[in-house]
């Protein structure tokens, strides 16, 4: 496995690849959710590239950029074992040299709600770095986890809007035995909050049950079912529990099946 730190090196490596290239963009501190992306990428491409870059432009001024968990040595072992061919792990100044001024600015409902509402500029940072990685590595396929549903919608829109020649592949969320979605940030949880965290999964399950009981109903019943479960956990403070269109993130008036087999909620039918 080659470890590459500069844009110059990645450009040289790119000129030597033949056959399809799969890119798995990450911020490191890898877990089994990432491993499922590497596995799929390995099965589908001749060359698999992982990036590890804690992207400063997607963090707000009071967010966790400095303390975001990092363990490059452990990550490199995991990547090697997963059969990844190349790791691109640039510095912030390599990606954003002095004078950098050009950003991808997603607009509208997609970024005005959910994470976009509580984290201004987050999706601008994500879209910018993902476009730069697509430009540098020029993969035929790029792999993302379904856990970050709004991120997937933003990147899908960018790929469509800017006619980027890359196919997005989205893999299902990987969960701990008690339902908590795997995430690098789970390492922040102390034992008490870790014990409380699966309430989120229980709320999602309750939402699913409410939907299955009345698939054509008003989404309010689903949202209420989720909110009631979260309210049972004293350590949990609900930010939002909403039902949104998976592509536009607009509120839904009525529950409905995904518009097409290639909508973000049905990605695996979308090879
Ligand atoms: O999902 C992540 O880890 C990040 O948002 C990504 C896509 C690697 C961009 O920094």
PDB file of C-alpha atoms in Angstrom, residues 12-252:
ATOM      1  CA  UNK A  12       1.921  11.004 -10.816  1.00  0.00           C
ATOM      2  CA  UNK A  13       0.273   7.880  -9.315  1.00  0.00           C
ATOM      3  CA  UNK A  14      -2.930   8.604 -11.263  1.00  0.00           C
ATOM      4  CA  UNK A  15      -1.066   8.567 -14.564  1.00  0.00           C
ATOM      5  CA  UNK A  16      -0.002   4.971 -13.818  1.00  0.00           C
ATOM      6  CA  UNK A  17      -3.401   3.469 -12.977  1.00  0.00           C
ATOM      7  CA  UNK A  18      -5.320   1.366 -15.455  1.00  0.00           C
ATOM      8  CA  UNK A  19      -8.860   0.096 -14.957  1.00  0.00           C
ATOM      9  CA  UNK A  20     -11.539   1.478 -12.675  1.00  0.00           C
ATOM     10  CA  UNK A  21     -10.545   3.413  -9.578  1.00  0.00           C
ATOM     11  CA  UNK A  22     -12.683   3.484  -6.419  1.00  0.00           C
ATOM     12  CA  UNK A  23     -12.268   6.299  -3.886  1.00  0.00           C
ATOM     13  CA  UNK A  24     -13.306   6.094  -0.238  1.00  0.00           C
ATOM     14  CA  UNK A  25     -13.031   9.601   1.270  1.00  0.00           C
ATOM     15  CA  UNK A  26     -12.658   9.552   5.076  1.00  0.00           C
ATOM     16  CA  UNK A  27     -11.533  11.711   7.973  1.00  0.00           C
ATOM     17  CA  UNK A  28      -9.725   8.722   9.517  1.00  0.00           C
ATOM     18  CA  UNK A  29     -10.181   7.076  12.927  1.00  0.00           C
ATOM     19  CA  UNK A  30     -11.602   4.209  10.949  1.00  0.00           C
ATOM     20  CA  UNK A  31     -14.278   1.774  12.109  1.00  0.00           C
ATOM     21  CA  UNK A  32     -16.285  -1.091  10.656  1.00  0.00           C
ATOM     22  CA  UNK A  33     -18.545   1.308   8.771  1.00  0.00           C
ATOM     23  CA  UNK A  34     -15.506   2.428   6.775  1.00  0.00           C
ATOM     24  CA  UNK A  35     -14.395  -1.194   6.357  1.00  0.00           C
ATOM     25  CA  UNK A  36     -17.644  -2.060   4.589  1.00  0.00           C
ATOM     26  CA  UNK A  37     -16.907   0.778   2.118  1.00  0.00           C
ATOM     27  CA  UNK A  38     -13.373  -0.525   1.476  1.00  0.00           C
ATOM     28  CA  UNK A  39     -14.716  -4.050   0.986  1.00  0.00           C
ATOM     29  CA  UNK A  40     -17.242  -2.936  -1.614  1.00  0.00           C
ATOM     30  CA  UNK A  41     -14.686  -0.710  -3.342  1.00  0.00           C
ATOM     31  CA  UNK A  42     -12.192  -3.594  -3.409  1.00  0.00           C
ATOM     32  CA  UNK A  43     -14.746  -5.884  -5.051  1.00  0.00           C
ATOM     33  CA  UNK A  44     -15.681  -3.343  -7.725  1.00  0.00           C
ATOM     34  CA  UNK A  45     -12.426  -1.661  -8.813  1.00  0.00           C
ATOM     35  CA  UNK A  46      -8.900  -2.415  -9.972  1.00  0.00           C
ATOM     36  CA  UNK A  47      -7.421   0.315  -7.785  1.00  0.00           C
ATOM     37  CA  UNK A  48      -8.796   1.381  -4.405  1.00  0.00           C
ATOM     38  CA  UNK A  49      -7.755   4.740  -2.963  1.00  0.00           C
ATOM     39  CA  UNK A  50      -8.653   5.919   0.545  1.00  0.00           C
ATOM     40  CA  UNK A  51      -8.227   9.499   1.656  1.00  0.00           C
ATOM     41  CA  UNK A  52      -7.681  10.464   5.280  1.00  0.00           C
ATOM     42  CA  UNK A  53      -8.094  14.178   5.763  1.00  0.00           C
ATOM     43  CA  UNK A  54      -9.712  15.975   8.692  1.00  0.00           C
ATOM     44  CA  UNK A  55     -11.106  18.723   6.539  1.00  0.00           C
ATOM     45  CA  UNK A  56     -10.968  22.067   8.385  1.00  0.00           C
ATOM     46  CA  UNK A  57     -13.464  23.823   6.110  1.00  0.00           C
ATOM     47  CA  UNK A  58     -16.354  21.614   7.218  1.00  0.00           C
ATOM     48  CA  UNK A  59     -15.899  22.467  10.914  1.00  0.00           C
ATOM     49  CA  UNK A  60     -17.441  25.584  12.460  1.00  0.00           C
ATOM     50  CA  UNK A  61     -15.354  27.897  14.685  1.00  0.00           C
ATOM     51  CA  UNK A  62     -16.576  26.256  17.929  1.00  0.00           C
ATOM     52  CA  UNK A  63     -16.648  22.688  16.676  1.00  0.00           C
ATOM     53  CA  UNK A  64     -14.285  19.791  17.346  1.00  0.00           C
ATOM     54  CA  UNK A  65     -11.601  20.217  14.650  1.00  0.00           C
ATOM     55  CA  UNK A  66      -8.734  20.211  17.152  1.00  0.00           C
ATOM     56  CA  UNK A  67      -9.965  17.283  19.200  1.00  0.00           C
ATOM     57  CA  UNK A  68     -11.389  15.200  16.335  1.00  0.00           C
ATOM     58  CA  UNK A  69     -10.029  11.668  17.029  1.00  0.00           C
ATOM     59  CA  UNK A  70      -6.936  10.728  15.048  1.00  0.00           C
ATOM     60  CA  UNK A  71      -4.795   7.588  14.927  1.00  0.00           C
ATOM     61  CA  UNK A  72      -2.996   7.379  11.606  1.00  0.00           C
ATOM     62  CA  UNK A  73      -0.872   4.388  12.504  1.00  0.00           C
ATOM     63  CA  UNK A  74      -3.886   2.276  13.416  1.00  0.00           C
ATOM     64  CA  UNK A  75      -5.753   3.488  10.336  1.00  0.00           C
ATOM     65  CA  UNK A  76      -2.877   2.496   8.052  1.00  0.00           C
ATOM     66  CA  UNK A  77      -2.877  -1.049   9.460  1.00  0.00           C
ATOM     67  CA  UNK A  78      -6.623  -1.307   8.877  1.00  0.00           C
ATOM     68  CA  UNK A  79      -6.307   0.023   5.323  1.00  0.00           C
ATOM     69  CA  UNK A  80      -3.511  -2.398   4.510  1.00  0.00           C
ATOM     70  CA  UNK A  81      -5.576  -5.319   5.853  1.00  0.00           C
ATOM     71  CA  UNK A  82      -8.580  -4.149   3.805  1.00  0.00           C
ATOM     72  CA  UNK A  83      -6.556  -4.385   0.592  1.00  0.00           C
ATOM     73  CA  UNK A  84      -6.490  -0.650  -0.137  1.00  0.00           C
ATOM     74  CA  UNK A  85      -3.845   0.213  -2.755  1.00  0.00           C
ATOM     75  CA  UNK A  86      -3.157   3.837  -1.910  1.00  0.00           C
ATOM     76  CA  UNK A  87      -3.835   6.247   0.952  1.00  0.00           C
ATOM     77  CA  UNK A  88      -3.905   9.963   0.274  1.00  0.00           C
ATOM     78  CA  UNK A  89      -3.333  11.858   3.509  1.00  0.00           C
ATOM     79  CA  UNK A  90      -2.548  15.483   2.712  1.00  0.00           C
ATOM     80  CA  UNK A  91      -1.898  18.342   5.115  1.00  0.00           C
ATOM     81  CA  UNK A  92      -4.404  21.190   5.383  1.00  0.00           C
ATOM     82  CA  UNK A  93      -2.001  23.551   3.593  1.00  0.00           C
ATOM     83  CA  UNK A  94      -1.617  21.069   0.731  1.00  0.00           C
ATOM     84  CA  UNK A  95      -5.390  21.109   0.200  1.00  0.00           C
ATOM     85  CA  UNK A  96      -5.938  24.775   1.054  1.00  0.00           C
ATOM     86  CA  UNK A  97      -2.760  26.683   0.187  1.00  0.00           C
ATOM     87  CA  UNK A  98      -2.439  30.381   1.037  1.00  0.00           C
ATOM     88  CA  UNK A  99      -4.772  32.400  -1.167  1.00  0.00           C
ATOM     89  CA  UNK A 100      -7.376  29.629  -1.525  1.00  0.00           C
ATOM     90  CA  UNK A 101     -10.705  31.341  -2.250  1.00  0.00           C
ATOM     91  CA  UNK A 102     -12.887  29.082  -4.402  1.00  0.00           C
ATOM     92  CA  UNK A 103     -15.621  27.024  -2.703  1.00  0.00           C
ATOM     93  CA  UNK A 104     -18.534  24.876  -3.830  1.00  0.00           C
ATOM     94  CA  UNK A 105     -21.611  26.498  -2.283  1.00  0.00           C
ATOM     95  CA  UNK A 106     -24.651  24.179  -2.132  1.00  0.00           C
ATOM     96  CA  UNK A 107     -27.861  26.224  -1.947  1.00  0.00           C
ATOM     97  CA  UNK A 108     -31.500  25.917  -0.942  1.00  0.00           C
ATOM     98  CA  UNK A 109     -33.534  23.402   1.011  1.00  0.00           C
ATOM     99  CA  UNK A 110     -30.782  20.821   0.918  1.00  0.00           C
ATOM    100  CA  UNK A 111     -28.534  22.835   3.194  1.00  0.00           C
ATOM    101  CA  UNK A 112     -31.025  25.070   5.025  1.00  0.00           C
ATOM    102  CA  UNK A 113     -32.384  22.270   7.212  1.00  0.00           C
ATOM    103  CA  UNK A 114     -31.095  19.533   9.492  1.00  0.00           C
ATOM    104  CA  UNK A 115     -27.320  19.578   9.868  1.00  0.00           C
ATOM    105  CA  UNK A 116     -27.114  22.552   7.523  1.00  0.00           C
ATOM    106  CA  UNK A 117     -29.249  24.665   9.884  1.00  0.00           C
ATOM    107  CA  UNK A 118     -27.185  23.890  12.973  1.00  0.00           C
ATOM    108  CA  UNK A 119     -23.796  23.879  11.207  1.00  0.00           C
ATOM    109  CA  UNK A 120     -23.512  26.860   8.836  1.00  0.00           C
ATOM    110  CA  UNK A 121     -20.942  26.283   6.062  1.00  0.00           C
ATOM    111  CA  UNK A 122     -20.555  22.595   6.969  1.00  0.00           C
ATOM    112  CA  UNK A 123     -21.856  21.367   3.619  1.00  0.00           C
ATOM    113  CA  UNK A 124     -19.879  24.022   1.739  1.00  0.00           C
ATOM    114  CA  UNK A 125     -16.743  22.507   3.282  1.00  0.00           C
ATOM    115  CA  UNK A 126     -17.848  18.951   2.514  1.00  0.00           C
ATOM    116  CA  UNK A 127     -18.768  19.709  -1.112  1.00  0.00           C
ATOM    117  CA  UNK A 128     -15.531  21.630  -1.670  1.00  0.00           C
ATOM    118  CA  UNK A 129     -13.233  18.950  -0.325  1.00  0.00           C
ATOM    119  CA  UNK A 130     -15.115  16.126  -2.040  1.00  0.00           C
ATOM    120  CA  UNK A 131     -14.927  17.933  -5.388  1.00  0.00           C
ATOM    121  CA  UNK A 132     -11.195  18.496  -4.869  1.00  0.00           C
ATOM    122  CA  UNK A 133     -10.702  14.794  -4.062  1.00  0.00           C
ATOM    123  CA  UNK A 134     -12.696  13.810  -7.158  1.00  0.00           C
ATOM    124  CA  UNK A 135     -10.517  16.122  -9.263  1.00  0.00           C
ATOM    125  CA  UNK A 136      -7.258  14.845  -7.800  1.00  0.00           C
ATOM    126  CA  UNK A 137      -8.018  11.127  -7.837  1.00  0.00           C
ATOM    127  CA  UNK A 138     -10.518  11.028 -10.715  1.00  0.00           C
ATOM    128  CA  UNK A 139     -12.274   7.867  -9.500  1.00  0.00           C
ATOM    129  CA  UNK A 140     -14.932   6.066 -11.517  1.00  0.00           C
ATOM    130  CA  UNK A 141     -16.731   5.275  -8.251  1.00  0.00           C
ATOM    131  CA  UNK A 142     -16.817   6.933  -4.831  1.00  0.00           C
ATOM    132  CA  UNK A 143     -18.100   5.294  -1.649  1.00  0.00           C
ATOM    133  CA  UNK A 144     -20.025   6.863   1.232  1.00  0.00           C
ATOM    134  CA  UNK A 145     -21.934   5.619   4.282  1.00  0.00           C
ATOM    135  CA  UNK A 146     -25.713   6.022   4.396  1.00  0.00           C
ATOM    136  CA  UNK A 147     -25.421   7.259   7.995  1.00  0.00           C
ATOM    137  CA  UNK A 148     -24.698  10.760   6.687  1.00  0.00           C
ATOM    138  CA  UNK A 149     -27.927  11.008   4.699  1.00  0.00           C
ATOM    139  CA  UNK A 150     -27.845  14.764   4.163  1.00  0.00           C
ATOM    140  CA  UNK A 151     -24.200  14.662   3.103  1.00  0.00           C
ATOM    141  CA  UNK A 152     -25.136  12.032   0.525  1.00  0.00           C
ATOM    142  CA  UNK A 153     -27.971  14.201  -0.793  1.00  0.00           C
ATOM    143  CA  UNK A 154     -25.612  17.204  -1.091  1.00  0.00           C
ATOM    144  CA  UNK A 155     -22.896  15.226  -2.885  1.00  0.00           C
ATOM    145  CA  UNK A 156     -25.442  13.554  -5.175  1.00  0.00           C
ATOM    146  CA  UNK A 157     -26.776  16.977  -6.135  1.00  0.00           C
ATOM    147  CA  UNK A 158     -23.270  18.301  -6.745  1.00  0.00           C
ATOM    148  CA  UNK A 159     -22.406  15.339  -8.978  1.00  0.00           C
ATOM    149  CA  UNK A 160     -25.581  15.964 -10.970  1.00  0.00           C
ATOM    150  CA  UNK A 161     -25.357  19.746 -11.099  1.00  0.00           C
ATOM    151  CA  UNK A 162     -21.685  19.832 -12.093  1.00  0.00           C
ATOM    152  CA  UNK A 163     -21.874  16.763 -14.399  1.00  0.00           C
ATOM    153  CA  UNK A 164     -19.079  15.007 -12.555  1.00  0.00           C
ATOM    154  CA  UNK A 165     -18.074  11.713 -14.184  1.00  0.00           C
ATOM    155  CA  UNK A 166     -18.215   9.615 -11.014  1.00  0.00           C
ATOM    156  CA  UNK A 167     -20.721   7.053  -9.797  1.00  0.00           C
ATOM    157  CA  UNK A 168     -21.684   7.338  -6.146  1.00  0.00           C
ATOM    158  CA  UNK A 169     -22.058   4.125  -4.197  1.00  0.00           C
ATOM    159  CA  UNK A 170     -23.727   4.287  -0.809  1.00  0.00           C
ATOM    160  CA  UNK A 171     -23.483   1.481   1.720  1.00  0.00           C
ATOM    161  CA  UNK A 172     -25.850   0.849   4.631  1.00  0.00           C
ATOM    162  CA  UNK A 173     -25.070   2.154   8.108  1.00  0.00           C
ATOM    163  CA  UNK A 174     -23.055  -0.298  10.198  1.00  0.00           C
ATOM    164  CA  UNK A 175     -24.233  -0.495  13.807  1.00  0.00           C
ATOM    165  CA  UNK A 176     -22.954  -1.710  17.141  1.00  0.00           C
ATOM    166  CA  UNK A 177     -24.801  -4.709  18.641  1.00  0.00           C
ATOM    167  CA  UNK A 178     -27.121  -2.332  20.559  1.00  0.00           C
ATOM    168  CA  UNK A 179     -28.001  -0.345  17.436  1.00  0.00           C
ATOM    169  CA  UNK A 180     -25.730   2.698  17.822  1.00  0.00           C
ATOM    170  CA  UNK A 181     -24.451   3.740  14.390  1.00  0.00           C
ATOM    171  CA  UNK A 182     -20.686   3.375  14.160  1.00  0.00           C
ATOM    172  CA  UNK A 183     -18.981   6.746  14.055  1.00  0.00           C
ATOM    173  CA  UNK A 184     -15.503   8.065  14.815  1.00  0.00           C
ATOM    174  CA  UNK A 185     -17.108  10.578  17.171  1.00  0.00           C
ATOM    175  CA  UNK A 186     -18.549   7.775  19.348  1.00  0.00           C
ATOM    176  CA  UNK A 187     -15.140   7.869  21.038  1.00  0.00           C
ATOM    177  CA  UNK A 188     -16.295  11.115  22.743  1.00  0.00           C
ATOM    178  CA  UNK A 189     -18.995   9.255  24.682  1.00  0.00           C
ATOM    179  CA  UNK A 190     -18.351   8.539  28.365  1.00  0.00           C
ATOM    180  CA  UNK A 191     -19.859   5.305  29.757  1.00  0.00           C
ATOM    181  CA  UNK A 192     -23.126   6.975  30.794  1.00  0.00           C
ATOM    182  CA  UNK A 193     -23.744   8.734  27.466  1.00  0.00           C
ATOM    183  CA  UNK A 194     -22.625   5.623  25.568  1.00  0.00           C
ATOM    184  CA  UNK A 195     -25.261   3.632  27.481  1.00  0.00           C
ATOM    185  CA  UNK A 196     -27.908   6.239  26.590  1.00  0.00           C
ATOM    186  CA  UNK A 197     -26.942   6.675  22.913  1.00  0.00           C
ATOM    187  CA  UNK A 198     -28.844   3.672  21.439  1.00  0.00           C
ATOM    188  CA  UNK A 199     -32.033   5.647  22.163  1.00  0.00           C
ATOM    189  CA  UNK A 200     -31.449   7.204  18.736  1.00  0.00           C
ATOM    190  CA  UNK A 201     -31.713   3.840  17.036  1.00  0.00           C
ATOM    191  CA  UNK A 202     -34.741   2.938  19.147  1.00  0.00           C
ATOM    192  CA  UNK A 203     -36.374   6.196  18.028  1.00  0.00           C
ATOM    193  CA  UNK A 204     -35.670   5.377  14.385  1.00  0.00           C
ATOM    194  CA  UNK A 205     -37.151   1.916  14.875  1.00  0.00           C
ATOM    195  CA  UNK A 206     -40.265   3.456  16.449  1.00  0.00           C
ATOM    196  CA  UNK A 207     -40.532   5.813  13.460  1.00  0.00           C
ATOM    197  CA  UNK A 208     -40.271   2.870  11.090  1.00  0.00           C
ATOM    198  CA  UNK A 209     -42.978   0.976  12.996  1.00  0.00           C
ATOM    199  CA  UNK A 210     -45.288   3.993  12.914  1.00  0.00           C
ATOM    200  CA  UNK A 211     -44.732   4.271   9.156  1.00  0.00           C
ATOM    201  CA  UNK A 212     -45.311   0.547   8.579  1.00  0.00           C
ATOM    202  CA  UNK A 213     -48.520   0.678  10.615  1.00  0.00           C
ATOM    203  CA  UNK A 214     -49.872   3.450   8.356  1.00  0.00           C
ATOM    204  CA  UNK A 215     -47.665   3.814   5.257  1.00  0.00           C
ATOM    205  CA  UNK A 216     -49.759   6.541   3.639  1.00  0.00           C
ATOM    206  CA  UNK A 217     -50.309   8.668   6.700  1.00  0.00           C
ATOM    207  CA  UNK A 218     -49.191  12.140   7.642  1.00  0.00           C
ATOM    208  CA  UNK A 219     -45.499  12.154   8.673  1.00  0.00           C
ATOM    209  CA  UNK A 220     -46.436  13.898  11.947  1.00  0.00           C
ATOM    210  CA  UNK A 221     -47.272  10.488  13.473  1.00  0.00           C
ATOM    211  CA  UNK A 222     -43.817   9.185  12.609  1.00  0.00           C
ATOM    212  CA  UNK A 223     -42.088  12.281  13.976  1.00  0.00           C
ATOM    213  CA  UNK A 224     -44.124  12.089  17.165  1.00  0.00           C
ATOM    214  CA  UNK A 225     -43.286   8.402  17.627  1.00  0.00           C
ATOM    215  CA  UNK A 226     -39.563   9.219  17.366  1.00  0.00           C
ATOM    216  CA  UNK A 227     -39.757  12.252  19.670  1.00  0.00           C
ATOM    217  CA  UNK A 228     -41.636  10.253  22.331  1.00  0.00           C
ATOM    218  CA  UNK A 229     -38.885   7.630  22.477  1.00  0.00           C
ATOM    219  CA  UNK A 230     -36.095  10.232  22.747  1.00  0.00           C
ATOM    220  CA  UNK A 231     -38.042  11.977  25.534  1.00  0.00           C
ATOM    221  CA  UNK A 232     -37.782   8.779  27.621  1.00  0.00           C
ATOM    222  CA  UNK A 233     -34.003   9.188  27.925  1.00  0.00           C
ATOM    223  CA  UNK A 234     -33.075  11.960  30.396  1.00  0.00           C
ATOM    224  CA  UNK A 235     -29.589  12.348  28.900  1.00  0.00           C
ATOM    225  CA  UNK A 236     -30.915  12.950  25.391  1.00  0.00           C
ATOM    226  CA  UNK A 237     -31.879  16.435  24.207  1.00  0.00           C
ATOM    227  CA  UNK A 238     -33.710  16.337  20.911  1.00  0.00           C
ATOM    228  CA  UNK A 239     -32.347  18.632  18.198  1.00  0.00           C
ATOM    229  CA  UNK A 240     -34.739  17.390  15.509  1.00  0.00           C
ATOM    230  CA  UNK A 241     -36.589  14.195  14.606  1.00  0.00           C
ATOM    231  CA  UNK A 242     -38.065  14.822  11.195  1.00  0.00           C
ATOM    232  CA  UNK A 243     -39.285  13.110   8.076  1.00  0.00           C
ATOM    233  CA  UNK A 244     -37.787  14.672   4.968  1.00  0.00           C
ATOM    234  CA  UNK A 245     -37.578  13.963   1.259  1.00  0.00           C
ATOM    235  CA  UNK A 246     -34.322  12.022   0.827  1.00  0.00           C
ATOM    236  CA  UNK A 247     -33.259  14.032  -2.236  1.00  0.00           C
ATOM    237  CA  UNK A 248     -34.393  17.586  -1.488  1.00  0.00           C
ATOM    238  CA  UNK A 249     -34.645  17.477   2.296  1.00  0.00           C
ATOM    239  CA  UNK A 250     -37.911  19.397   2.022  1.00  0.00           C
ATOM    240  CA  UNK A 251     -40.632  18.452   4.543  1.00  0.00           C
ATOM    241  CA  UNK A 252     -43.072  15.842   3.262  1.00  0.00           C
TER     242      UNK A 252
END
